Amino acid sequence: MNFHTHLFPCFIAFAFAVSFSEAAITLGSSLRASDPNQAWNSSNGDFSLSFTPLGSSSFKAGIVFTGGVPTIWSAGGGATVDASSALHFQSDGNLRLVSGSGAVVWESHTTGLGVSSAVLEDTGNLVLLNSSSQPVWSSFDHPTDTIVPSQNFTLGMVLRSGQYSFKLLDVGNITLTWNGDEGDVIYWNHGLNTSIGGTLNSPSLRLHSIGMLAVFDTRIPAGSFVAYSNDYAENAETTFRFLKLTSDGNLEIHSVVRGSGSETTGWEAVSDRCQIFGFCGELSICSYNDRSPICNCPSANFEPFDSNDWKKGCKRKLDLGNCSNGINMLPLENTKLLQYPWNFTGIQQYSMQISGCQSNCRQSAACDSSTAPSDGSGFCYYIPSGFIRGYQSPALPSTSFLKVCGDVDLNQLESSDVSRPGDKVKVWVLAVVVLVTLFAMIAFEAGLWWWCCRHTSNFGGMSSQYTLLEYASGAPVQFSYKELHRVTNGFKDKLGAGGFGAVYKGVLTNRTVVAVKQLEGIEQGEKQFRMEVATISSTHHLNLVRLVGFCSEGRRRLLVYELMKNGSLDGLIFKGEEGQSGKFLSWEDQTNHKRFSLWAYEEFEKGNLIEIVDKRLVDQEIDMDQVSRVVQVSFWCIQEQPSQRPTMGKVVQMIDGVIDIERPPAPKVTSMVSTSGTTSTYISSNLSNFSTTPTTETPASFSSSHAALDMTPGGSKIEKTSSSLLQSRYD
């Protein structure tokens, strides 16, 4: 018994020593690109450090997940080396990658720091250790283009891929940047989803193994979530997830099922890759073919530098500096042009028609291209020479013009693929087969559509526009009145009513619960109404309900919102017994709310806007012009009459400074009389239009300084009204 008791610990110690020796890397060890079987492995076998072939004679040294996909770290940032290259763990403790010629490609710079061994941990972290087994250098502290679970991405660390980089800022923001020779362009900036502002103590970005990406700090111990992978928490034990900065400049969460050898993308920072700066290179146009972005030269007046690498962009066939055939302007419909360096002082803005935007740029030596937005603004932007790229989409309301030498050739460049003469018959037969098949499919779908229209009541479906709801990217869906009548069960379940109409509960066929608002007393035209819908649908905020769709048939105007699961706001601000809504605020609560509006207006009249700003923000940099705009807009939004309040579209324009803001009138002062006959004055607004109830005494908190205000005898009862036609609050 004693023998076995002593033997078991010895066996465990021996097994541990064997396991450690298999994972340990000793000084003087080397890996050679010519021997693909050489590798330094983790003890669990999930990761290995080895040379990965990139072609017949090129390799890179890096840490790979089981199966060779993906590479989570690479020596020298993915530097390409030849077959005679080697990775040496030198006797002085330095890890060095050398080419076949003996040139140093990369090294860890750990010479003389007491490094005595190395180990590839089960997390994929390569660690150089001293004699006390303390880490001296690690691959997690020197990432290349990938972050894995258990890895902390902190201040000062950078992911790089080509000309792109990814950083974590001291305020908690994470950014994607295009790094050019003359400066950097930040094209994606994600802020914290918290109310905490200012510099953080020690922020770090972490990817959880289940697919959750978040920023942590001592000030936000619970973390600020950035993104979730589409396969969040699925098959956590068999799926390896990682965050990668791709070669085209996007930040993505990838997943690999163990043993599959293939990757899937679960999240990407920039969903529209044409919005990634420099995606297609200089003088090239980014557009979409089906669902994939493609890069093309603007026309046959241009040619690519390298048809195999569109990052190099295009060039003019005839240079403008030596043009003897006359300079003309190439029109590019639904296209906007961007310039690098990001020098807005070089871009000149004028007010003129599209024709003038084209002709004036052609005559100006300082103008290389111009863009005229078709948004009714009448602006024209002159763009000087430099790094110019374009983005083309049917949804872009703008026309751009690009200078070319000689006649404008609107034809796109032909494909470089050349068919053999013997293939022409095969191509012709294939074209006929495709056309016949396509015609048959169109005929079938037309018949199916006709049948569905004839049997709508039995079919129970929605319109073809609504069937795309689940696949839409946030655009509002247009419903018919008949559809919404069926969704709401004949407008049966009424949720509430406001100044612009009643709100009803509805359930879509995909079981999404919505709130349908019937607008009343609206004198908008069709075009103005649709512009309002487009404005509010493009406004996204954590505290705003989303506009799902709308209906506009004749004089019928309806809005479809997502339903607030926790109830309406009035259920919280109109307090009643046992938390029930329908009651109203106490005299003290009402007075405090109403006094604030009057006090704020008085401070605004005095020019003391800083007094209205939250005291916690006073020490920070504040844009007082923006504060002034927001305060003035707020006074317009609390006008008693709905007709005096601005629409949401106008609110956005006023806050953005697109249109001037007229000086708002003072909040209306009304009076209420308690049962004891005491008269109290309050401010009437959409934030405080509460029906009155008798009280026994005047609240002591009411300031006597308001006694000089005009008062009307008797009590009053004012209906609650909503603040805007297209406000996000629909109760």
XYZ file of C-alpha atoms in Angstrom:
731
model
C 0.000 0.000 0.000
C 2.805 2.384 0.932
C 4.652 1.431 -2.230
C 1.741 2.479 -4.412
C 1.197 5.605 -2.340
C 4.750 6.776 -2.998
C 4.773 5.548 -6.587
C 1.779 7.558 -7.734
C 3.248 11.025 -7.008
C 6.493 9.968 -8.649
C 4.595 8.890 -11.746
C 2.735 12.209 -11.886
C 5.989 14.149 -11.533
C 7.599 12.053 -14.259
C 4.642 12.534 -16.596
C 4.710 16.287 -16.002
C 8.449 16.402 -16.674
C 8.010 14.469 -19.918
C 5.151 16.753 -20.969
C 7.192 19.856 -20.195
C 10.216 18.570 -22.019
C 8.134 17.940 -25.126
C 6.847 21.541 -25.099
C 10.110 23.183 -23.971
C 12.439 24.752 -26.540
C 16.104 24.731 -25.603
C 18.807 27.215 -26.502
C 20.500 26.378 -29.776
C 17.358 24.881 -31.355
C 16.517 25.731 -34.961
C 13.731 25.357 -37.491
C 14.487 25.214 -41.205
C 12.149 26.056 -44.066
C 13.573 23.176 -46.101
C 12.215 20.652 -43.568
C 8.409 20.961 -43.349
C 8.243 18.299 -40.623
C 10.175 20.427 -38.144
C 7.986 22.256 -35.606
C 7.899 23.452 -32.004
C 4.556 22.272 -30.593
C 2.389 23.170 -27.627
C 1.833 20.402 -25.086
C -1.843 20.030 -26.035
C -0.983 19.807 -29.734
C -3.289 22.687 -30.720
C -0.515 25.030 -31.853
C 2.843 24.723 -33.552
C 5.619 27.087 -34.590
C 6.924 26.153 -38.026
C 7.528 27.331 -41.572
C 4.417 27.535 -43.738
C 4.818 27.323 -47.536
C 3.331 30.219 -49.495
C 4.355 28.929 -52.904
C 6.891 26.706 -54.562
C 9.865 28.569 -53.083
C 8.539 31.056 -50.503
C 7.735 30.532 -46.819
C 6.836 32.365 -43.643
C 7.623 31.398 -40.038
C 4.724 31.566 -37.626
C 2.452 29.967 -35.047
C -0.434 28.081 -36.606
C -3.529 26.401 -35.238
C -3.957 22.659 -35.781
C -4.267 21.923 -39.478
C -2.315 24.993 -40.577
C -5.307 27.355 -40.398
C -4.967 30.034 -39.231
C -1.588 31.652 -38.605
C -2.038 33.559 -35.343
C 1.466 35.080 -35.194
C 4.305 35.358 -37.691
C 7.937 36.350 -37.328
C 8.636 39.682 -38.963
C 4.954 40.425 -39.506
C 4.567 37.693 -42.113
C 7.848 38.379 -43.888
C 8.396 36.094 -46.882
C 11.629 34.089 -46.931
C 13.236 31.494 -49.220
C 13.624 27.737 -48.753
C 17.110 28.120 -47.253
C 15.890 30.304 -44.392
C 15.934 29.288 -40.735
C 14.602 30.355 -37.334
C 17.344 30.110 -34.686
C 16.900 30.169 -30.905
C 20.442 31.287 -30.256
C 22.558 30.452 -27.232
C 22.502 34.122 -26.149
C 18.694 33.953 -25.791
C 17.849 35.792 -28.997
C 15.229 34.406 -31.399
C 16.279 35.249 -34.944
C 14.866 34.670 -38.440
C 17.529 34.664 -41.153
C 17.246 34.288 -44.915
C 19.225 31.872 -47.061
C 21.832 34.581 -47.646
C 22.310 35.023 -43.900
C 20.516 38.377 -43.700
C 18.573 39.007 -40.488
C 14.874 39.295 -41.360
C 13.572 39.583 -37.784
C 14.726 39.075 -34.191
C 13.294 39.285 -30.667
C 16.101 41.533 -29.318
C 16.446 39.482 -26.137
C 20.228 39.071 -26.169
C 21.700 39.464 -22.680
C 18.315 39.421 -20.899
C 18.887 36.071 -19.229
C 16.723 33.951 -21.521
C 17.365 30.267 -20.856
C 14.452 28.476 -22.540
C 11.239 28.950 -24.466
C 7.828 27.311 -24.495
C 4.818 27.406 -26.784
C 1.896 27.536 -24.366
C -1.427 25.796 -24.898
C -3.012 29.201 -25.583
C -0.748 29.740 -28.609
C 1.569 32.152 -26.804
C 5.297 31.769 -27.505
C 7.187 32.755 -24.332
C 10.929 33.209 -23.798
C 11.762 32.420 -20.137
C 14.664 33.164 -17.809
C 16.196 30.684 -15.377
C 13.420 31.460 -12.859
C 10.775 30.563 -15.463
C 9.701 34.214 -15.602
C 8.654 35.559 -19.021
C 11.113 37.885 -20.734
C 9.385 38.145 -24.120
C 6.131 36.743 -25.532
C 4.353 36.716 -28.872
C 1.134 37.884 -27.141
C 2.942 41.118 -26.238
C 4.134 41.534 -29.837
C 1.087 40.661 -31.987
C 1.214 40.806 -35.762
C -2.278 40.746 -37.314
C -4.269 38.440 -35.001
C -5.661 38.346 -31.447
C -6.740 35.052 -29.863
C -8.656 34.210 -26.664
C -6.589 34.640 -23.462
C -4.608 37.420 -25.163
C -4.802 40.989 -23.809
C -4.479 43.689 -26.453
C -3.376 46.817 -24.572
C -2.173 50.372 -25.176
C 0.854 50.589 -27.434
C 0.136 47.319 -29.220
C -0.605 47.463 -32.942
C -1.977 44.961 -35.434
C -0.591 45.502 -38.936
C -1.464 44.137 -42.345
C 0.016 45.869 -45.367
C -0.770 49.591 -45.148
C -3.451 49.021 -42.514
C -3.180 49.088 -38.726
C -5.461 48.539 -35.721
C -5.023 50.257 -32.347
C -6.635 50.681 -28.933
C -6.730 54.300 -27.703
C -6.445 55.501 -24.101
C -10.105 56.586 -24.124
C -11.198 53.046 -24.994
C -11.872 53.614 -28.688
C -10.585 51.114 -31.228
C -9.573 52.339 -34.678
C -8.695 51.098 -38.149
C -6.162 53.255 -39.981
C -4.737 53.449 -43.488
C -1.074 54.426 -43.182
C 0.226 56.502 -46.075
C 3.578 58.126 -46.729
C 2.199 61.606 -46.022
C -0.107 60.795 -43.125
C -2.696 58.430 -41.705
C -6.416 58.104 -42.414
C -8.691 56.697 -39.696
C -11.641 55.187 -41.568
C -13.272 53.261 -38.671
C -13.537 54.423 -35.069
C -15.576 52.487 -32.494
C -16.255 54.158 -29.144
C -17.208 52.744 -25.771
C -20.815 51.736 -25.269
C -20.853 53.350 -21.809
C -21.428 56.755 -20.237
C -17.849 56.834 -18.941
C -15.747 59.517 -20.579
C -12.158 60.643 -20.471
C -8.948 58.671 -20.339
C -9.117 55.144 -18.963
C -6.617 53.698 -16.502
C -5.363 50.594 -18.312
C -7.756 49.573 -21.088
C -7.425 46.213 -22.788
C -9.276 44.508 -25.617
C -10.127 40.835 -25.183
C -11.800 38.210 -27.320
C -13.706 35.578 -25.382
C -13.553 32.025 -26.653
C -17.326 32.037 -27.244
C -17.020 34.915 -29.737
C -17.535 38.070 -27.655
C -15.240 41.078 -28.157
C -15.070 43.703 -25.386
C -12.942 46.481 -23.876
C -12.102 46.213 -20.165
C -10.682 48.652 -17.644
C -10.701 49.218 -13.895
C -13.312 51.916 -14.517
C -15.497 49.482 -16.491
C -14.867 46.085 -14.843
C -17.941 44.580 -16.507
C -16.534 45.546 -19.893
C -17.859 47.506 -22.841
C -19.018 45.125 -25.540
C -17.806 45.768 -29.072
C -19.159 42.860 -31.094
C -20.511 39.324 -31.057
C -19.687 36.703 -33.629
C -22.602 35.286 -35.613
C -21.884 31.870 -34.107
C -21.650 33.307 -30.595
C -21.461 30.560 -27.915
C -22.020 27.791 -30.475
C -19.818 24.680 -30.201
C -17.447 26.463 -27.810
C -15.460 23.297 -27.095
C -14.777 22.468 -30.737
C -14.551 25.957 -32.266
C -11.487 28.193 -32.212
C -12.213 31.908 -32.702
C -9.789 34.733 -33.367
C -9.771 38.422 -34.296
C -7.860 39.272 -37.481
C -6.854 42.397 -39.363
C -7.218 41.260 -42.963
C -5.038 42.263 -45.882
C -7.853 44.397 -47.324
C -8.062 46.484 -44.124
C -11.057 44.971 -42.347
C -11.234 43.745 -38.756
C -13.019 40.390 -38.530
C -13.864 37.637 -36.056
C -13.133 34.258 -37.649
C -14.066 30.762 -36.500
C -12.402 27.420 -37.194
C -13.958 24.097 -36.237
C -11.225 21.757 -35.073
C -10.202 19.402 -37.832
C -12.143 21.223 -40.567
C -9.201 23.240 -41.902
C -11.508 26.055 -43.075
C -12.416 29.486 -41.716
C -15.767 31.282 -41.493
C -16.317 34.982 -40.827
C -18.656 35.735 -37.918
C -18.299 39.525 -37.722
C -16.634 42.337 -39.625
C -16.080 45.927 -38.547
C -16.717 47.484 -41.982
C -19.580 45.678 -43.682
C -19.202 47.766 -46.858
C -15.628 47.061 -47.865
C -15.715 49.819 -50.474
C -15.715 52.195 -47.499
C -12.261 50.943 -46.485
C -9.822 53.627 -47.518
C -7.449 52.541 -50.277
C -9.325 49.287 -50.885
C -8.853 49.602 -54.636
C -5.859 51.914 -54.919
C -5.298 55.240 -56.642
C -7.594 56.362 -59.481
C -9.661 53.174 -59.245
C -13.373 52.800 -58.576
C -14.809 50.416 -55.998
C -18.260 48.982 -56.701
C -20.161 45.755 -56.154
C -20.759 42.752 -58.366
C -23.552 40.786 -56.704
C -22.332 40.756 -53.083
C -18.586 41.088 -53.585
C -16.659 44.351 -54.019
C -14.753 44.750 -57.265
C -12.146 47.261 -58.404
C -12.132 48.798 -61.868
C -10.472 51.647 -63.666
C -12.906 54.547 -64.293
C -12.966 53.965 -68.067
C -10.862 52.877 -71.012
C -8.966 56.158 -70.629
C -7.187 54.421 -67.729
C -5.269 51.195 -67.260
C -4.275 49.229 -64.135
C -0.720 49.304 -62.837
C -1.010 45.589 -62.089
C -4.166 43.637 -62.997
C -3.208 41.046 -60.363
C -2.959 43.622 -57.570
C -5.635 46.305 -57.546
C -4.084 47.890 -54.444
C -1.682 49.504 -56.916
C -4.610 51.266 -58.603
C -4.839 52.717 -62.102
C -3.117 55.351 -64.201
C -4.110 57.553 -67.123
C -3.056 56.244 -70.514
C -2.276 59.817 -71.559
C -0.706 62.030 -68.905
C -2.374 65.386 -68.268
C 0.968 67.178 -68.099
C 1.807 66.355 -71.717
C -1.667 66.478 -73.219
C -1.871 67.823 -76.763
C -5.346 66.444 -77.505
C -7.222 68.694 -75.097
C -8.478 67.942 -71.598
C -12.015 66.681 -71.087
C -14.063 65.561 -68.093
C -15.099 61.927 -67.622
C -18.581 61.803 -66.007
C -19.066 59.161 -63.296
C -22.688 58.702 -62.257
C -23.547 57.652 -58.680
C -19.907 58.095 -57.707
C -18.093 60.041 -55.031
C -14.368 60.709 -55.085
C -12.107 60.790 -52.034
C -8.661 62.295 -51.769
C -5.492 61.522 -49.854
C -3.810 63.142 -48.007
C -6.926 63.768 -45.948
C -6.484 67.483 -46.569
C -9.846 69.178 -46.539
C -8.240 72.602 -46.927
C -7.242 71.586 -50.447
C -10.806 70.640 -51.355
C -12.710 73.767 -52.378
C -16.481 74.060 -52.060
C -18.626 76.118 -54.411
C -22.322 76.629 -55.021
C -23.170 75.838 -58.624
C -25.109 73.472 -60.843
C -23.728 70.126 -62.001
C -22.875 71.476 -65.457
C -20.862 74.295 -63.913
C -19.156 71.878 -61.570
C -17.911 69.979 -64.606
C -16.889 72.874 -66.870
C -15.250 75.041 -64.200
C -13.087 72.179 -62.969
C -11.965 71.446 -66.525
C -10.789 75.043 -66.908
C -9.005 75.156 -63.539
C -5.417 73.932 -63.397
C -5.741 73.345 -59.640
C -8.710 70.995 -60.053
C -8.079 67.366 -60.944
C -11.624 66.124 -60.343
C -14.929 67.334 -58.946
C -17.990 65.927 -57.225
C -21.525 67.334 -57.253
C -23.878 65.757 -54.674
C -27.428 65.397 -56.009
C -28.954 66.195 -52.617
C -30.386 69.586 -53.453
C -27.565 71.463 -51.720
C -26.150 72.851 -54.964
C -22.597 72.286 -53.756
C -19.638 71.440 -55.960
C -16.345 70.156 -54.590
C -13.055 70.726 -56.407
C -10.514 68.001 -55.623
C -6.843 68.752 -56.380
C -4.403 66.169 -57.653
C -3.197 63.481 -55.258
C -4.289 60.045 -54.135
C -7.841 59.932 -55.501
C -10.116 56.926 -55.331
C -13.801 56.461 -56.030
C -16.816 54.681 -54.598
C -19.691 53.845 -56.927
C -23.136 52.701 -55.823
C -26.687 53.140 -57.174
C -27.608 54.525 -53.749
C -25.097 57.402 -53.964
C -26.827 60.656 -54.993
C -23.812 62.298 -56.585
C -22.056 62.745 -59.916
C -18.292 63.069 -60.190
C -16.014 64.216 -62.985
C -12.421 63.163 -63.620
C -9.991 64.845 -65.995
C -8.722 62.813 -68.966
C -6.521 63.652 -71.906
C -8.276 63.455 -75.265
C -11.718 62.101 -76.020
C -13.721 60.499 -73.235
C -14.014 56.723 -73.669
C -16.897 55.542 -71.480
C -16.274 51.869 -72.243
C -14.914 49.774 -69.407
C -11.718 47.824 -69.955
C -12.312 44.463 -71.545
C -11.480 41.305 -69.654
C -7.940 40.077 -70.048
C -9.230 36.532 -70.609
C -9.078 35.489 -74.279
C -11.173 32.552 -75.516
C -9.793 30.056 -78.033
C -11.578 29.968 -81.463
C -12.731 26.408 -80.839
C -14.554 27.528 -77.721
C -16.936 29.913 -79.522
C -19.463 27.186 -80.371
C -19.469 25.956 -76.788
C -20.037 29.474 -75.525
C -22.943 29.993 -77.966
C -24.638 26.744 -76.901
C -24.153 27.607 -73.256
C -25.681 31.055 -73.793
C -28.798 29.538 -75.393
C -29.219 27.057 -72.542
C -28.862 29.816 -69.948
C -31.387 32.068 -71.705
C -33.971 29.288 -72.042
C -33.557 28.327 -68.394
C -33.826 31.950 -67.315
C -37.002 32.458 -69.359
C -38.565 29.360 -67.807
C -37.735 30.567 -64.299
C -39.196 34.016 -64.990
C -42.392 32.471 -66.351
C -42.695 30.216 -63.304
C -42.132 33.074 -60.844
C -44.604 35.296 -62.695
C -47.225 32.579 -62.473
C -46.524 32.037 -58.796
C -46.766 35.768 -58.127
C -50.100 35.974 -59.972
C -51.456 33.043 -57.961
C -50.353 34.591 -54.672
C -51.994 37.898 -55.555
C -55.257 36.112 -56.372
C -55.157 34.142 -53.111
C -53.712 36.742 -50.715
C -56.325 36.200 -48.028
C -55.713 32.460 -47.997
C -52.028 32.638 -48.612
C -51.438 34.770 -45.503
C -48.230 36.305 -46.804
C -46.831 39.761 -47.140
C -45.794 41.744 -50.174
C -42.614 40.987 -52.048
C -41.055 44.036 -50.426
C -41.755 42.640 -46.961
C -40.306 39.214 -47.739
C -36.918 40.893 -47.898
C -37.273 42.317 -44.391
C -35.077 39.732 -42.732
C -32.324 40.400 -45.242
C -32.529 44.189 -45.342
C -29.665 46.209 -43.937
C -31.756 48.505 -41.788
C -33.686 50.202 -44.628
C -37.362 50.879 -43.813
C -39.837 48.489 -45.415
C -42.878 49.851 -47.237
C -46.077 48.087 -46.155
C -49.489 48.306 -47.700
C -52.415 49.457 -45.563
C -54.027 46.060 -46.037
C -50.932 44.352 -44.650
C -50.853 46.533 -41.547
C -54.575 46.048 -41.037
C -53.969 42.306 -40.943
C -50.815 42.631 -38.797
C -52.706 44.584 -36.110
C -55.795 42.353 -36.301
C -57.884 45.243 -37.511
C -56.160 47.800 -35.240
C -57.630 46.055 -32.238
C -54.940 46.183 -29.527
C -54.432 49.870 -28.766
C -51.242 50.714 -26.872
C -51.825 54.431 -26.438
C -52.347 57.735 -28.207
C -50.418 60.943 -28.700
C -50.733 64.269 -30.414
C -50.282 62.707 -33.862
C -52.436 59.601 -33.542
C -52.974 56.249 -31.879
C -50.528 53.345 -31.582
C -51.515 49.688 -31.995
C -49.744 46.436 -31.291
C -49.046 44.127 -34.216
C -47.274 40.876 -34.987
C -45.491 40.301 -38.304
C -45.509 36.902 -39.960
C -41.982 36.251 -38.717
C -43.377 36.748 -35.169
C -41.694 40.104 -34.710
C -43.820 42.245 -32.384
C -44.176 45.837 -33.592
C -45.993 49.052 -32.740
C -48.001 50.595 -35.582
C -48.740 54.315 -35.323
C -51.624 55.798 -37.320
C -50.729 59.407 -38.064
C -53.557 61.940 -37.946
C -53.706 65.568 -38.993
C -50.597 65.324 -41.150
C -50.425 67.770 -44.048
C -47.167 66.538 -45.544
C -46.719 65.692 -49.169
C -45.588 62.270 -50.329
C -42.024 63.382 -51.055
C -41.593 65.171 -47.733
C -43.013 62.223 -45.813
C -40.628 59.776 -47.484
C -37.700 62.093 -46.774
C -38.716 62.106 -43.104
C -38.848 58.316 -43.124
C -35.394 58.118 -44.686
C -34.011 60.509 -42.069
C -35.365 58.721 -39.007
C -34.469 55.273 -40.360
C -30.848 56.359 -40.735
C -30.706 57.492 -37.101
C -29.455 54.705 -34.831
C -28.918 54.959 -31.091
C -28.955 52.621 -28.134
C -31.821 54.556 -26.509
C -33.999 54.960 -29.612
C -36.477 52.435 -30.937
C -35.893 51.402 -34.539
C -38.193 52.349 -37.385
C -39.074 49.075 -39.111
C -41.216 50.427 -41.927
C -43.990 52.727 -43.071
C -47.160 52.948 -45.138
C -48.156 55.789 -47.439
C -51.360 55.293 -49.423
C -53.285 58.424 -50.306
C -53.893 60.339 -47.077
C -53.063 57.304 -44.958
C -49.737 57.602 -43.151
C -48.552 54.871 -40.779
C -45.231 54.173 -39.092
C -44.059 50.755 -37.890
C -41.658 50.687 -34.919
C -40.061 47.906 -32.967
C -42.034 47.322 -29.771
C -40.503 48.419 -26.476
C -40.565 45.227 -24.430
C -40.243 47.083 -21.124
C -43.230 49.288 -21.791
C -43.666 52.936 -22.612
C -41.777 55.768 -20.959
C -44.952 57.131 -19.401
C -45.143 53.960 -17.320
C -42.026 55.163 -15.540
C -42.468 58.941 -15.356
C -46.206 58.874 -14.515
C -45.867 57.172 -11.155
C -48.811 55.501 -9.493
C -49.569 53.098 -6.743
C -47.746 49.774 -6.915
C -45.850 50.959 -9.996
C -48.951 51.168 -12.206
C -49.050 53.739 -14.974
C -51.959 56.086 -15.552
C -51.279 58.083 -12.409
C -49.338 61.303 -12.450
C -46.293 62.797 -10.835
C -46.603 64.334 -7.411
C -46.802 68.113 -7.086
C -43.172 68.197 -6.010
C -42.014 66.057 -8.932
C -44.088 68.046 -11.425
C -42.806 71.357 -10.133
C -39.165 70.287 -10.219
C -39.443 69.118 -13.829
C -41.246 72.268 -14.961
C -38.951 74.626 -13.112
C -35.967 73.138 -14.943
C -37.342 74.147 -18.358
C -37.908 77.713 -17.200
C -34.533 77.900 -15.450
C -32.762 76.519 -18.514
C -34.426 79.110 -20.752
C -33.449 81.907 -18.366
C -29.816 80.746 -18.430
C -29.998 80.555 -22.223
C -31.303 84.148 -22.373
C -28.434 85.284 -20.138
C -25.873 83.465 -22.284
C -24.900 81.130 -19.419
C -25.032 77.915 -21.426
C -22.213 76.403 -19.384
C -24.601 76.299 -16.410
C -26.848 73.870 -18.295
C -24.011 71.446 -19.079
C -23.596 68.454 -16.772
C -21.025 69.395 -14.134
C -19.174 66.146 -14.769
C -18.312 67.397 -18.260
C -17.159 70.908 -17.348
C -13.490 69.915 -17.090
C -13.569 68.364 -20.558
C -13.381 70.036 -23.948
C -16.900 71.186 -24.857
C -18.083 72.527 -28.201
C -20.268 75.404 -27.002
C -21.595 76.052 -30.515
C -22.970 72.532 -30.551
C -24.363 72.977 -27.032
C -26.117 76.157 -28.178
C -27.671 74.379 -31.157
C -28.862 71.442 -29.044
C -30.358 73.711 -26.361
C -32.221 75.848 -28.900
C -33.544 72.762 -30.668
C -34.728 71.360 -27.330
C -36.800 74.486 -26.664
C -38.434 74.139 -30.075
C -39.186 70.478 -29.351
C -41.085 71.250 -26.119
C -43.550 73.657 -27.673
C -47.101 72.920 -26.582
C -48.622 72.873 -30.056
C -47.410 69.955 -32.220
C -47.477 72.191 -35.297
C -44.788 74.390 -33.745
C -42.389 71.525 -33.139
C -39.812 70.715 -35.819
C -39.887 67.417 -37.644
C -37.144 64.905 -37.005
C -35.564 65.696 -40.350
C -35.393 69.379 -39.474
C -34.049 68.544 -35.998
C -31.152 66.635 -37.547
C -30.437 69.483 -39.968
C -30.478 72.087 -37.185
C -28.174 70.064 -34.919
C -25.769 69.387 -37.801
C -25.726 73.098 -38.638
C -27.150 72.584 -42.127
C -29.905 75.155 -41.534
C -30.073 78.148 -39.223
C -32.044 77.936 -35.992
C -34.588 80.649 -35.294
C -34.570 81.957 -31.751
C -36.976 79.720 -29.799
C -39.875 81.248 -27.878
C -39.995 80.917 -24.115
C -41.792 77.842 -22.753
C -45.454 78.581 -22.184
C -46.411 79.372 -18.603
C -49.716 78.021 -17.327
C -51.248 77.696 -13.902
C -52.914 75.058 -11.829
C -55.185 75.567 -8.848
C -55.193 73.113 -5.982
C -58.298 72.207 -4.046
C -57.202 74.655 -1.374
C -57.326 77.463 -3.927
C -53.590 77.957 -4.156
C -52.408 78.790 -7.669
C -49.133 77.302 -8.942
C -47.302 78.184 -12.130
C -45.599 75.603 -14.337
C -44.028 75.222 -17.732
C -46.029 73.488 -20.467
C -44.008 71.319 -22.828
C -43.915 67.892 -24.407
C -41.709 66.800 -21.521
C -44.073 68.115 -18.871
C -47.573 68.262 -20.361
C -49.155 66.319 -17.559
C -52.833 66.236 -16.740
C -53.358 67.862 -13.368
C -54.809 66.379 -10.225
C -55.974 68.258 -7.121
C -53.493 68.617 -4.303
C -53.821 69.862 -0.784
C -50.937 72.292 -0.654
C -48.451 74.145 -2.784
C -45.076 72.379 -2.853
C -42.500 74.098 -0.700
C -39.840 73.553 -3.326
C -41.534 75.950 -5.761
C -39.415 79.086 -6.083
C -41.001 82.378 -5.111
C -39.037 84.093 -7.847
C -41.623 82.851 -10.327
C -44.495 84.640 -8.611
C -44.278 87.617 -10.968
C -45.213 85.480 -13.958
C -48.666 85.864 -15.495
C -51.195 83.405 -14.155
C -54.585 82.378 -15.446
C -57.220 81.460 -12.904
C -58.516 77.988 -12.583
C -57.057 74.598 -13.193
C -56.186 73.137 -16.560
C -55.981 69.723 -18.135
C -53.637 69.320 -21.071
C -53.421 66.227 -23.249
C -50.017 64.531 -23.519
C -48.601 65.010 -26.993
C -45.687 63.544 -28.829
C -42.731 65.706 -29.761
C -42.349 64.929 -33.456
C -44.068 63.328 -36.383
C -41.300 60.800 -36.784
C -39.989 60.689 -33.245
C -38.512 57.433 -32.016
C -40.894 57.456 -29.075
C -44.234 56.224 -30.376
C -46.486 56.289 -27.325
